[in-house]
């Protein structure tokens, strides 16, 4: 579990990573953060839209390795 500040930092790093990954063409913040209702138990709900030409298994593999 992360503190509110740690979660915010992690979310920011994930969004920045998505911004520079050309295989990702869109992102949406969902869940409690999207409703401005986060609390100490909230998680990070980030939905990513892949470029239609992206190799989905490769993207998943790269992102999984990147957050381990």
PDB file of N, CA, C and O in Angstrom:
ATOM      1  N   UNK A   1       0.843  -1.170   0.000  1.00  0.00           N
ATOM      2  CA  UNK A   1       0.000   0.000   0.000  1.00  0.00           C
ATOM      3  C   UNK A   1       0.891   1.237   0.000  1.00  0.00           C
ATOM      4  O   UNK A   1       1.953   1.248   0.596  1.00  0.00           O
ATOM      5  N   UNK A   2       0.416   2.271  -0.674  1.00  0.00           N
ATOM      6  CA  UNK A   2       1.179   3.502  -0.812  1.00  0.00           C
ATOM      7  C   UNK A   2       0.498   4.638  -0.071  1.00  0.00           C
ATOM      8  O   UNK A   2      -0.711   4.653   0.103  1.00  0.00           O
ATOM      9  N   UNK A   3       1.287   5.602   0.305  1.00  0.00           N
ATOM     10  CA  UNK A   3       0.710   6.823   0.872  1.00  0.00           C
ATOM     11  C   UNK A   3       0.043   7.600  -0.264  1.00  0.00           C
ATOM     12  O   UNK A   3       0.274   7.330  -1.449  1.00  0.00           O
ATOM     13  N   UNK A   4      -0.767   8.585   0.092  1.00  0.00           N
ATOM     14  CA  UNK A   4      -1.425   9.425  -0.911  1.00  0.00           C
ATOM     15  C   UNK A   4      -0.375  10.090  -1.801  1.00  0.00           C
ATOM     16  O   UNK A   4      -0.512  10.125  -3.031  1.00  0.00           O
ATOM     17  N   UNK A   5       0.691  10.597  -1.214  1.00  0.00           N
ATOM     18  CA  UNK A   5       1.748  11.261  -1.992  1.00  0.00           C
ATOM     19  C   UNK A   5       2.457  10.277  -2.909  1.00  0.00           C
ATOM     20  O   UNK A   5       2.753  10.606  -4.075  1.00  0.00           O
ATOM     21  N   UNK A   6       2.754   9.091  -2.409  1.00  0.00           N
ATOM     22  CA  UNK A   6       3.414   8.078  -3.241  1.00  0.00           C
ATOM     23  C   UNK A   6       2.524   7.674  -4.416  1.00  0.00           C
ATOM     24  O   UNK A   6       2.998   7.547  -5.544  1.00  0.00           O
ATOM     25  N   UNK A   7       1.249   7.480  -4.139  1.00  0.00           N
ATOM     26  CA  UNK A   7       0.306   7.097  -5.207  1.00  0.00           C
ATOM     27  C   UNK A   7       0.245   8.190  -6.274  1.00  0.00           C
ATOM     28  O   UNK A   7       0.262   7.902  -7.464  1.00  0.00           O
ATOM     29  N   UNK A   8       0.192   9.423  -5.851  1.00  0.00           N
ATOM     30  CA  UNK A   8       0.156  10.539  -6.793  1.00  0.00           C
ATOM     31  C   UNK A   8       1.415  10.563  -7.659  1.00  0.00           C
ATOM     32  O   UNK A   8       1.349  10.779  -8.872  1.00  0.00           O
ATOM     33  N   UNK A   9       2.566  10.336  -7.036  1.00  0.00           N
ATOM     34  CA  UNK A   9       3.838  10.305  -7.765  1.00  0.00           C
ATOM     35  C   UNK A   9       3.859   9.156  -8.767  1.00  0.00           C
ATOM     36  O   UNK A   9       4.254   9.342  -9.927  1.00  0.00           O
ATOM     37  N   UNK A  10       3.426   7.990  -8.348  1.00  0.00           N
ATOM     38  CA  UNK A  10       3.407   6.820  -9.237  1.00  0.00           C
ATOM     39  C   UNK A  10       2.470   7.070 -10.420  1.00  0.00           C
ATOM     40  O   UNK A  10       2.812   6.798 -11.569  1.00  0.00           O
ATOM     41  N   UNK A  11       1.287   7.604 -10.133  1.00  0.00           N
ATOM     42  CA  UNK A  11       0.335   7.899 -11.199  1.00  0.00           C
ATOM     43  C   UNK A  11       0.946   8.895 -12.191  1.00  0.00           C
ATOM     44  O   UNK A  11       0.852   8.706 -13.407  1.00  0.00           O
ATOM     45  N   UNK A  12       1.607   9.917 -11.692  1.00  0.00           N
ATOM     46  CA  UNK A  12       2.252  10.884 -12.572  1.00  0.00           C
ATOM     47  C   UNK A  12       3.313  10.249 -13.447  1.00  0.00           C
ATOM     48  O   UNK A  12       3.423  10.566 -14.636  1.00  0.00           O
ATOM     49  N   UNK A  13       4.090   9.337 -12.868  1.00  0.00           N
ATOM     50  CA  UNK A  13       5.124   8.661 -13.664  1.00  0.00           C
ATOM     51  C   UNK A  13       4.504   7.748 -14.718  1.00  0.00           C
ATOM     52  O   UNK A  13       5.017   7.644 -15.842  1.00  0.00           O
ATOM     53  N   UNK A  14       3.398   7.074 -14.380  1.00  0.00           N
ATOM     54  CA  UNK A  14       2.721   6.223 -15.361  1.00  0.00           C
ATOM     55  C   UNK A  14       2.161   7.054 -16.513  1.00  0.00           C
ATOM     56  O   UNK A  14       2.294   6.679 -17.679  1.00  0.00           O
ATOM     57  N   UNK A  15       1.538   8.177 -16.185  1.00  0.00           N
ATOM     58  CA  UNK A  15       0.990   9.054 -17.225  1.00  0.00           C
ATOM     59  C   UNK A  15       2.110   9.586 -18.115  1.00  0.00           C
ATOM     60  O   UNK A  15       1.977   9.606 -19.349  1.00  0.00           O
ATOM     61  N   UNK A  16       3.212   9.989 -17.527  1.00  0.00           N
ATOM     62  CA  UNK A  16       4.337  10.493 -18.327  1.00  0.00           C
ATOM     63  C   UNK A  16       4.898   9.384 -19.218  1.00  0.00           C
ATOM     64  O   UNK A  16       5.241   9.617 -20.381  1.00  0.00           O
ATOM     65  N   UNK A  17       4.989   8.176 -18.690  1.00  0.00           N
ATOM     66  CA  UNK A  17       5.478   7.058 -19.500  1.00  0.00           C
ATOM     67  C   UNK A  17       4.541   6.818 -20.681  1.00  0.00           C
ATOM     68  O   UNK A  17       4.993   6.556 -21.800  1.00  0.00           O
ATOM     69  N   UNK A  18       3.240   6.886 -20.433  1.00  0.00           N
ATOM     70  CA  UNK A  18       2.266   6.708 -21.524  1.00  0.00           C
ATOM     71  C   UNK A  18       2.407   7.816 -22.563  1.00  0.00           C
ATOM     72  O   UNK A  18       2.294   7.573 -23.764  1.00  0.00           O
ATOM     73  N   UNK A  19       2.649   9.021 -22.091  1.00  0.00           N
ATOM     74  CA  UNK A  19       2.764  10.184 -22.988  1.00  0.00           C
ATOM     75  C   UNK A  19       3.908  10.009 -23.995  1.00  0.00           C
ATOM     76  O   UNK A  19       3.792  10.443 -25.138  1.00  0.00           O
ATOM     77  N   UNK A  20       4.980   9.373 -23.596  1.00  0.00           N
ATOM     78  CA  UNK A  20       6.139   9.239 -24.488  1.00  0.00           C
ATOM     79  C   UNK A  20       6.188   7.897 -25.217  1.00  0.00           C
ATOM     80  O   UNK A  20       7.077   7.672 -26.028  1.00  0.00           O
ATOM     81  N   UNK A  21       5.234   7.013 -24.930  1.00  0.00           N
ATOM     82  CA  UNK A  21       5.182   5.704 -25.591  1.00  0.00           C
ATOM     83  C   UNK A  21       4.303   5.835 -26.830  1.00  0.00           C
ATOM     84  O   UNK A  21       3.088   5.985 -26.729  1.00  0.00           O
ATOM     85  N   UNK A  22       4.906   5.787 -28.005  1.00  0.00           N
ATOM     86  CA  UNK A  22       4.169   6.005 -29.258  1.00  0.00           C
ATOM     87  C   UNK A  22       3.132   4.917 -29.519  1.00  0.00           C
ATOM     88  O   UNK A  22       2.251   5.106 -30.364  1.00  0.00           O
ATOM     89  N   UNK A  23       3.206   3.820 -28.807  1.00  0.00           N
ATOM     90  CA  UNK A  23       2.225   2.749 -28.985  1.00  0.00           C
ATOM     91  C   UNK A  23       0.918   3.060 -28.264  1.00  0.00           C
ATOM     92  O   UNK A  23      -0.087   2.398 -28.478  1.00  0.00           O
ATOM     93  N   UNK A  24       0.938   4.074 -27.423  1.00  0.00           N
ATOM     94  CA  UNK A  24      -0.249   4.470 -26.666  1.00  0.00           C
ATOM     95  C   UNK A  24      -0.752   5.795 -27.230  1.00  0.00           C
ATOM     96  O   UNK A  24      -0.017   6.766 -27.331  1.00  0.00           O
ATOM     97  N   UNK A  25      -2.026   5.807 -27.597  1.00  0.00           N
ATOM     98  CA  UNK A  25      -2.593   6.993 -28.240  1.00  0.00           C
ATOM     99  C   UNK A  25      -3.605   7.724 -27.360  1.00  0.00           C
ATOM    100  O   UNK A  25      -4.088   8.793 -27.737  1.00  0.00           O
ATOM    101  N   UNK A  26      -3.921   7.163 -26.213  1.00  0.00           N
ATOM    102  CA  UNK A  26      -4.860   7.826 -25.323  1.00  0.00           C
ATOM    103  C   UNK A  26      -4.796   7.231 -23.931  1.00  0.00           C
ATOM    104  O   UNK A  26      -4.342   6.109 -23.740  1.00  0.00           O
ATOM    105  N   UNK A  27      -5.234   8.020 -22.968  1.00  0.00           N
ATOM    106  CA  UNK A  27      -5.264   7.549 -21.582  1.00  0.00           C
ATOM    107  C   UNK A  27      -6.424   8.224 -20.867  1.00  0.00           C
ATOM    108  O   UNK A  27      -6.793   9.358 -21.192  1.00  0.00           O
ATOM    109  N   UNK A  28      -6.987   7.509 -19.909  1.00  0.00           N
ATOM    110  CA  UNK A  28      -8.084   8.065 -19.115  1.00  0.00           C
ATOM    111  C   UNK A  28      -7.888   7.662 -17.662  1.00  0.00           C
ATOM    112  O   UNK A  28      -7.595   6.501 -17.365  1.00  0.00           O
ATOM    113  N   UNK A  29      -8.030   8.617 -16.799  1.00  0.00           N
ATOM    114  CA  UNK A  29      -8.009   8.358 -15.366  1.00  0.00           C
ATOM    115  C   UNK A  29      -9.429   7.960 -14.982  1.00  0.00           C
ATOM    116  O   UNK A  29     -10.389   8.661 -15.313  1.00  0.00           O
ATOM    117  N   UNK A  30      -9.576   6.838 -14.302  1.00  0.00           N
ATOM    118  CA  UNK A  30     -10.892   6.329 -13.927  1.00  0.00           C
ATOM    119  C   UNK A  30     -10.946   6.133 -12.410  1.00  0.00           C
ATOM    120  O   UNK A  30     -10.007   6.476 -11.699  1.00  0.00           O
ATOM    121  N   UNK A  31     -12.031   5.597 -11.947  1.00  0.00           N
ATOM    122  CA  UNK A  31     -12.157   5.281 -10.526  1.00  0.00           C
ATOM    123  C   UNK A  31     -12.318   6.507  -9.653  1.00  0.00           C
ATOM    124  O   UNK A  31     -12.764   7.568 -10.093  1.00  0.00           O
ATOM    125  N   UNK A  32     -11.914   6.353  -8.405  1.00  0.00           N
ATOM    126  CA  UNK A  32     -12.129   7.419  -7.418  1.00  0.00           C
ATOM    127  C   UNK A  32     -11.384   8.713  -7.766  1.00  0.00           C
ATOM    128  O   UNK A  32     -11.880   9.802  -7.493  1.00  0.00           O
ATOM    129  N   UNK A  33     -10.222   8.607  -8.392  1.00  0.00           N
ATOM    130  CA  UNK A  33      -9.480   9.818  -8.764  1.00  0.00           C
ATOM    131  C   UNK A  33     -10.239  10.638  -9.803  1.00  0.00           C
ATOM    132  O   UNK A  33     -10.224  11.866  -9.759  1.00  0.00           O
ATOM    133  N   UNK A  34     -10.916   9.971 -10.712  1.00  0.00           N
ATOM    134  CA  UNK A  34     -11.694  10.676 -11.731  1.00  0.00           C
ATOM    135  C   UNK A  34     -12.892  11.395 -11.118  1.00  0.00           C
ATOM    136  O   UNK A  34     -13.373  12.382 -11.678  1.00  0.00           O
ATOM    137  N   UNK A  35     -13.351  10.895  -9.979  1.00  0.00           N
ATOM    138  CA  UNK A  35     -14.492  11.511  -9.287  1.00  0.00           C
ATOM    139  C   UNK A  35     -14.039  12.444  -8.174  1.00  0.00           C
ATOM    140  O   UNK A  35     -14.858  12.927  -7.401  1.00  0.00           O
ATOM    141  N   UNK A  36     -12.724  12.674  -8.076  1.00  0.00           N
ATOM    142  CA  UNK A  36     -12.156  13.489  -7.002  1.00  0.00           C
ATOM    143  C   UNK A  36     -12.604  12.969  -5.632  1.00  0.00           C
ATOM    144  O   UNK A  36     -13.011  13.734  -4.761  1.00  0.00           O
ATOM    145  N   UNK A  37     -12.520  11.634  -5.490  1.00  0.00           N
ATOM    146  CA  UNK A  37     -12.989  10.989  -4.261  1.00  0.00           C
ATOM    147  C   UNK A  37     -11.956  10.012  -3.709  1.00  0.00           C
ATOM    148  O   UNK A  37     -12.313   9.036  -3.052  1.00  0.00           O
ATOM    149  N   UNK A  38     -10.680  10.262  -3.975  1.00  0.00           N
ATOM    150  CA  UNK A  38      -9.636   9.359  -3.485  1.00  0.00           C
ATOM    151  C   UNK A  38      -9.538   9.415  -1.969  1.00  0.00           C
ATOM    152  O   UNK A  38      -9.779  10.456  -1.348  1.00  0.00           O
ATOM    153  N   UNK A  39      -9.175   8.288  -1.396  1.00  0.00           N
ATOM    154  CA  UNK A  39      -8.857   8.247   0.026  1.00  0.00           C
ATOM    155  C   UNK A  39      -7.624   7.375   0.212  1.00  0.00           C
ATOM    156  O   UNK A  39      -6.988   6.981  -0.770  1.00  0.00           O
ATOM    157  N   UNK A  40      -7.277   7.075   1.442  1.00  0.00           N
ATOM    158  CA  UNK A  40      -6.043   6.319   1.691  1.00  0.00           C
ATOM    159  C   UNK A  40      -6.089   4.896   1.145  1.00  0.00           C
ATOM    160  O   UNK A  40      -5.062   4.243   1.029  1.00  0.00           O
ATOM    161  N   UNK A  41      -7.264   4.387   0.799  1.00  0.00           N
ATOM    162  CA  UNK A  41      -7.400   3.020   0.277  1.00  0.00           C
ATOM    163  C   UNK A  41      -7.500   2.978  -1.248  1.00  0.00           C
ATOM    164  O   UNK A  41      -7.584   1.900  -1.838  1.00  0.00           O
ATOM    165  N   UNK A  42      -7.509   4.103  -1.886  1.00  0.00           N
ATOM    166  CA  UNK A  42      -7.685   4.159  -3.341  1.00  0.00           C
ATOM    167  C   UNK A  42      -6.492   3.555  -4.069  1.00  0.00           C
ATOM    168  O   UNK A  42      -5.356   3.611  -3.596  1.00  0.00           O
ATOM    169  N   UNK A  43      -6.798   2.994  -5.228  1.00  0.00           N
ATOM    170  CA  UNK A  43      -5.743   2.475  -6.093  1.00  0.00           C
ATOM    171  C   UNK A  43      -5.614   3.402  -7.303  1.00  0.00           C
ATOM    172  O   UNK A  43      -6.217   4.466  -7.340  1.00  0.00           O
ATOM    173  N   UNK A  44      -4.828   2.985  -8.271  1.00  0.00           N
ATOM    174  CA  UNK A  44      -4.644   3.773  -9.493  1.00  0.00           C
ATOM    175  C   UNK A  44      -5.403   3.071 -10.611  1.00  0.00           C
ATOM    176  O   UNK A  44      -5.089   1.928 -10.963  1.00  0.00           O
ATOM    177  N   UNK A  45      -6.403   3.753 -11.147  1.00  0.00           N
ATOM    178  CA  UNK A  45      -7.183   3.233 -12.265  1.00  0.00           C
ATOM    179  C   UNK A  45      -6.849   4.076 -13.488  1.00  0.00           C
ATOM    180  O   UNK A  45      -7.354   5.192 -13.641  1.00  0.00           O
ATOM    181  N   UNK A  46      -5.997   3.543 -14.337  1.00  0.00           N
ATOM    182  CA  UNK A  46      -5.549   4.250 -15.529  1.00  0.00           C
ATOM    183  C   UNK A  46      -5.826   3.354 -16.732  1.00  0.00           C
ATOM    184  O   UNK A  46      -5.342   2.223 -16.794  1.00  0.00           O
ATOM    185  N   UNK A  47      -6.636   3.853 -17.651  1.00  0.00           N
ATOM    186  CA  UNK A  47      -7.000   3.103 -18.850  1.00  0.00           C
ATOM    187  C   UNK A  47      -6.170   3.635 -20.011  1.00  0.00           C
ATOM    188  O   UNK A  47      -6.130   4.850 -20.234  1.00  0.00           O
ATOM    189  N   UNK A  48      -5.509   2.737 -20.720  1.00  0.00           N
ATOM    190  CA  UNK A  48      -4.662   3.137 -21.849  1.00  0.00           C
ATOM    191  C   UNK A  48      -5.250   2.609 -23.152  1.00  0.00           C
ATOM    192  O   UNK A  48      -5.680   1.452 -23.218  1.00  0.00           O
ATOM    193  N   UNK A  49      -5.248   3.456 -24.174  1.00  0.00           N
ATOM    194  CA  UNK A  49      -5.699   3.058 -25.509  1.00  0.00           C
ATOM    195  C   UNK A  49      -4.477   2.862 -26.387  1.00  0.00           C
ATOM    196  O   UNK A  49      -3.663   3.773 -26.533  1.00  0.00           O
ATOM    197  N   UNK A  50      -4.358   1.675 -26.946  1.00  0.00           N
ATOM    198  CA  UNK A  50      -3.209   1.375 -27.800  1.00  0.00           C
ATOM    199  C   UNK A  50      -3.452   1.821 -29.230  1.00  0.00           C
ATOM    200  O   UNK A  50      -4.581   1.792 -29.727  1.00  0.00           O
ATOM    201  N   UNK A  51      -2.362   2.205 -29.890  1.00  0.00           N
ATOM    202  CA  UNK A  51      -2.370   2.449 -31.320  1.00  0.00           C
ATOM    203  C   UNK A  51      -2.854   1.157 -31.979  1.00  0.00           C
ATOM    204  O   UNK A  51      -2.431   0.074 -31.587  1.00  0.00           O
ATOM    205  N   UNK A  52      -3.727   1.225 -32.981  1.00  0.00           N
ATOM    206  CA  UNK A  52      -4.221   0.008 -33.622  1.00  0.00           C
ATOM    207  C   UNK A  52      -3.112  -0.897 -34.156  1.00  0.00           C
ATOM    208  O   UNK A  52      -3.300  -2.112 -34.260  1.00  0.00           O
ATOM    209  N   UNK A  53      -1.975  -0.324 -34.504  1.00  0.00           N
ATOM    210  CA  UNK A  53      -0.864  -1.120 -35.037  1.00  0.00           C
ATOM    211  C   UNK A  53       0.061  -1.666 -33.952  1.00  0.00           C
ATOM    212  O   UNK A  53       1.016  -2.383 -34.253  1.00  0.00           O
ATOM    213  N   UNK A  54      -0.209  -1.327 -32.704  1.00  0.00           N
ATOM    214  CA  UNK A  54       0.673  -1.759 -31.609  1.00  0.00           C
ATOM    215  C   UNK A  54       0.570  -3.259 -31.391  1.00  0.00           C
ATOM    216  O   UNK A  54      -0.496  -3.862 -31.555  1.00  0.00           O
ATOM    217  N   UNK A  55       1.665  -3.842 -31.018  1.00  0.00           N
ATOM    218  CA  UNK A  55       1.727  -5.264 -30.658  1.00  0.00           C
ATOM    219  C   UNK A  55       1.326  -5.375 -29.182  1.00  0.00           C
ATOM    220  O   UNK A  55       2.154  -5.152 -28.297  1.00  0.00           O
ATOM    221  N   UNK A  56       0.056  -5.684 -28.939  1.00  0.00           N
ATOM    222  CA  UNK A  56      -0.464  -5.677 -27.570  1.00  0.00           C
ATOM    223  C   UNK A  56       0.352  -6.543 -26.604  1.00  0.00           C
ATOM    224  O   UNK A  56       0.694  -6.071 -25.514  1.00  0.00           O
ATOM    225  N   UNK A  57       0.689  -7.790 -26.940  1.00  0.00           N
ATOM    226  CA  UNK A  57       1.496  -8.581 -25.999  1.00  0.00           C
ATOM    227  C   UNK A  57       2.845  -7.926 -25.677  1.00  0.00           C
ATOM    228  O   UNK A  57       3.303  -7.978 -24.536  1.00  0.00           O
ATOM    229  N   UNK A  58       3.460  -7.289 -26.667  1.00  0.00           N
ATOM    230  CA  UNK A  58       4.742  -6.623 -26.420  1.00  0.00           C
ATOM    231  C   UNK A  58       4.565  -5.422 -25.494  1.00  0.00           C
ATOM    232  O   UNK A  58       5.378  -5.205 -24.591  1.00  0.00           O
ATOM    233  N   UNK A  59       3.495  -4.650 -25.707  1.00  0.00           N
ATOM    234  CA  UNK A  59       3.228  -3.497 -24.839  1.00  0.00           C
ATOM    235  C   UNK A  59       2.996  -3.976 -23.413  1.00  0.00           C
ATOM    236  O   UNK A  59       3.569  -3.429 -22.458  1.00  0.00           O
ATOM    237  N   UNK A  60       2.162  -4.986 -23.257  1.00  0.00           N
ATOM    238  CA  UNK A  60       1.900  -5.526 -21.911  1.00  0.00           C
ATOM    239  C   UNK A  60       3.186  -6.007 -21.243  1.00  0.00           C
ATOM    240  O   UNK A  60       3.414  -5.754 -20.054  1.00  0.00           O
ATOM    241  N   UNK A  61       3.999  -6.705 -21.990  1.00  0.00           N
ATOM    242  CA  UNK A  61       5.262  -7.205 -21.458  1.00  0.00           C
ATOM    243  C   UNK A  61       6.170  -6.055 -21.030  1.00  0.00           C
ATOM    244  O   UNK A  61       6.739  -6.063 -19.919  1.00  0.00           O
ATOM    245  N   UNK A  62       6.314  -5.053 -21.885  1.00  0.00           N
ATOM    246  CA  UNK A  62       7.181  -3.915 -21.573  1.00  0.00           C
ATOM    247  C   UNK A  62       6.683  -3.167 -20.343  1.00  0.00           C
ATOM    248  O   UNK A  62       7.476  -2.805 -19.458  1.00  0.00           O
ATOM    249  N   UNK A  63       5.389  -2.910 -20.276  1.00  0.00           N
ATOM    250  CA  UNK A  63       4.834  -2.169 -19.143  1.00  0.00           C
ATOM    251  C   UNK A  63       4.901  -2.986 -17.863  1.00  0.00           C
ATOM    252  O   UNK A  63       5.170  -2.449 -16.801  1.00  0.00           O
ATOM    253  N   UNK A  64       4.693  -4.282 -17.965  1.00  0.00           N
ATOM    254  CA  UNK A  64       4.787  -5.136 -16.772  1.00  0.00           C
ATOM    255  C   UNK A  64       6.208  -5.122 -16.222  1.00  0.00           C
ATOM    256  O   UNK A  64       6.420  -4.959 -15.027  1.00  0.00           O
ATOM    257  N   UNK A  65       7.194  -5.253 -17.109  1.00  0.00           N
ATOM    258  CA  UNK A  65       8.589  -5.197 -16.671  1.00  0.00           C
ATOM    259  C   UNK A  65       8.923  -3.842 -16.066  1.00  0.00           C
ATOM    260  O   UNK A  65       9.700  -3.738 -15.132  1.00  0.00           O
ATOM    261  N   UNK A  66       8.315  -2.800 -16.590  1.00  0.00           N
ATOM    262  CA  UNK A  66       8.595  -1.457 -16.144  1.00  0.00           C
ATOM    263  C   UNK A  66       8.040  -1.124 -14.771  1.00  0.00           C
ATOM    264  O   UNK A  66       8.487  -0.162 -14.136  1.00  0.00           O
ATOM    265  N   UNK A  67       7.088  -1.892 -14.284  1.00  0.00           N
ATOM    266  CA  UNK A  67       6.504  -1.583 -12.963  1.00  0.00           C
ATOM    267  C   UNK A  67       6.814  -2.635 -11.904  1.00  0.00           C
ATOM    268  O   UNK A  67       6.387  -2.497 -10.770  1.00  0.00           O
ATOM    269  N   UNK A  68       7.558  -3.626 -12.254  1.00  0.00           N
ATOM    270  CA  UNK A  68       7.926  -4.655 -11.270  1.00  0.00           C
ATOM    271  C   UNK A  68       8.966  -4.130 -10.309  1.00  0.00           C
ATOM    272  O   UNK A  68       9.793  -3.341 -10.570  1.00  0.00           O
TER     273      UNK A  68
END
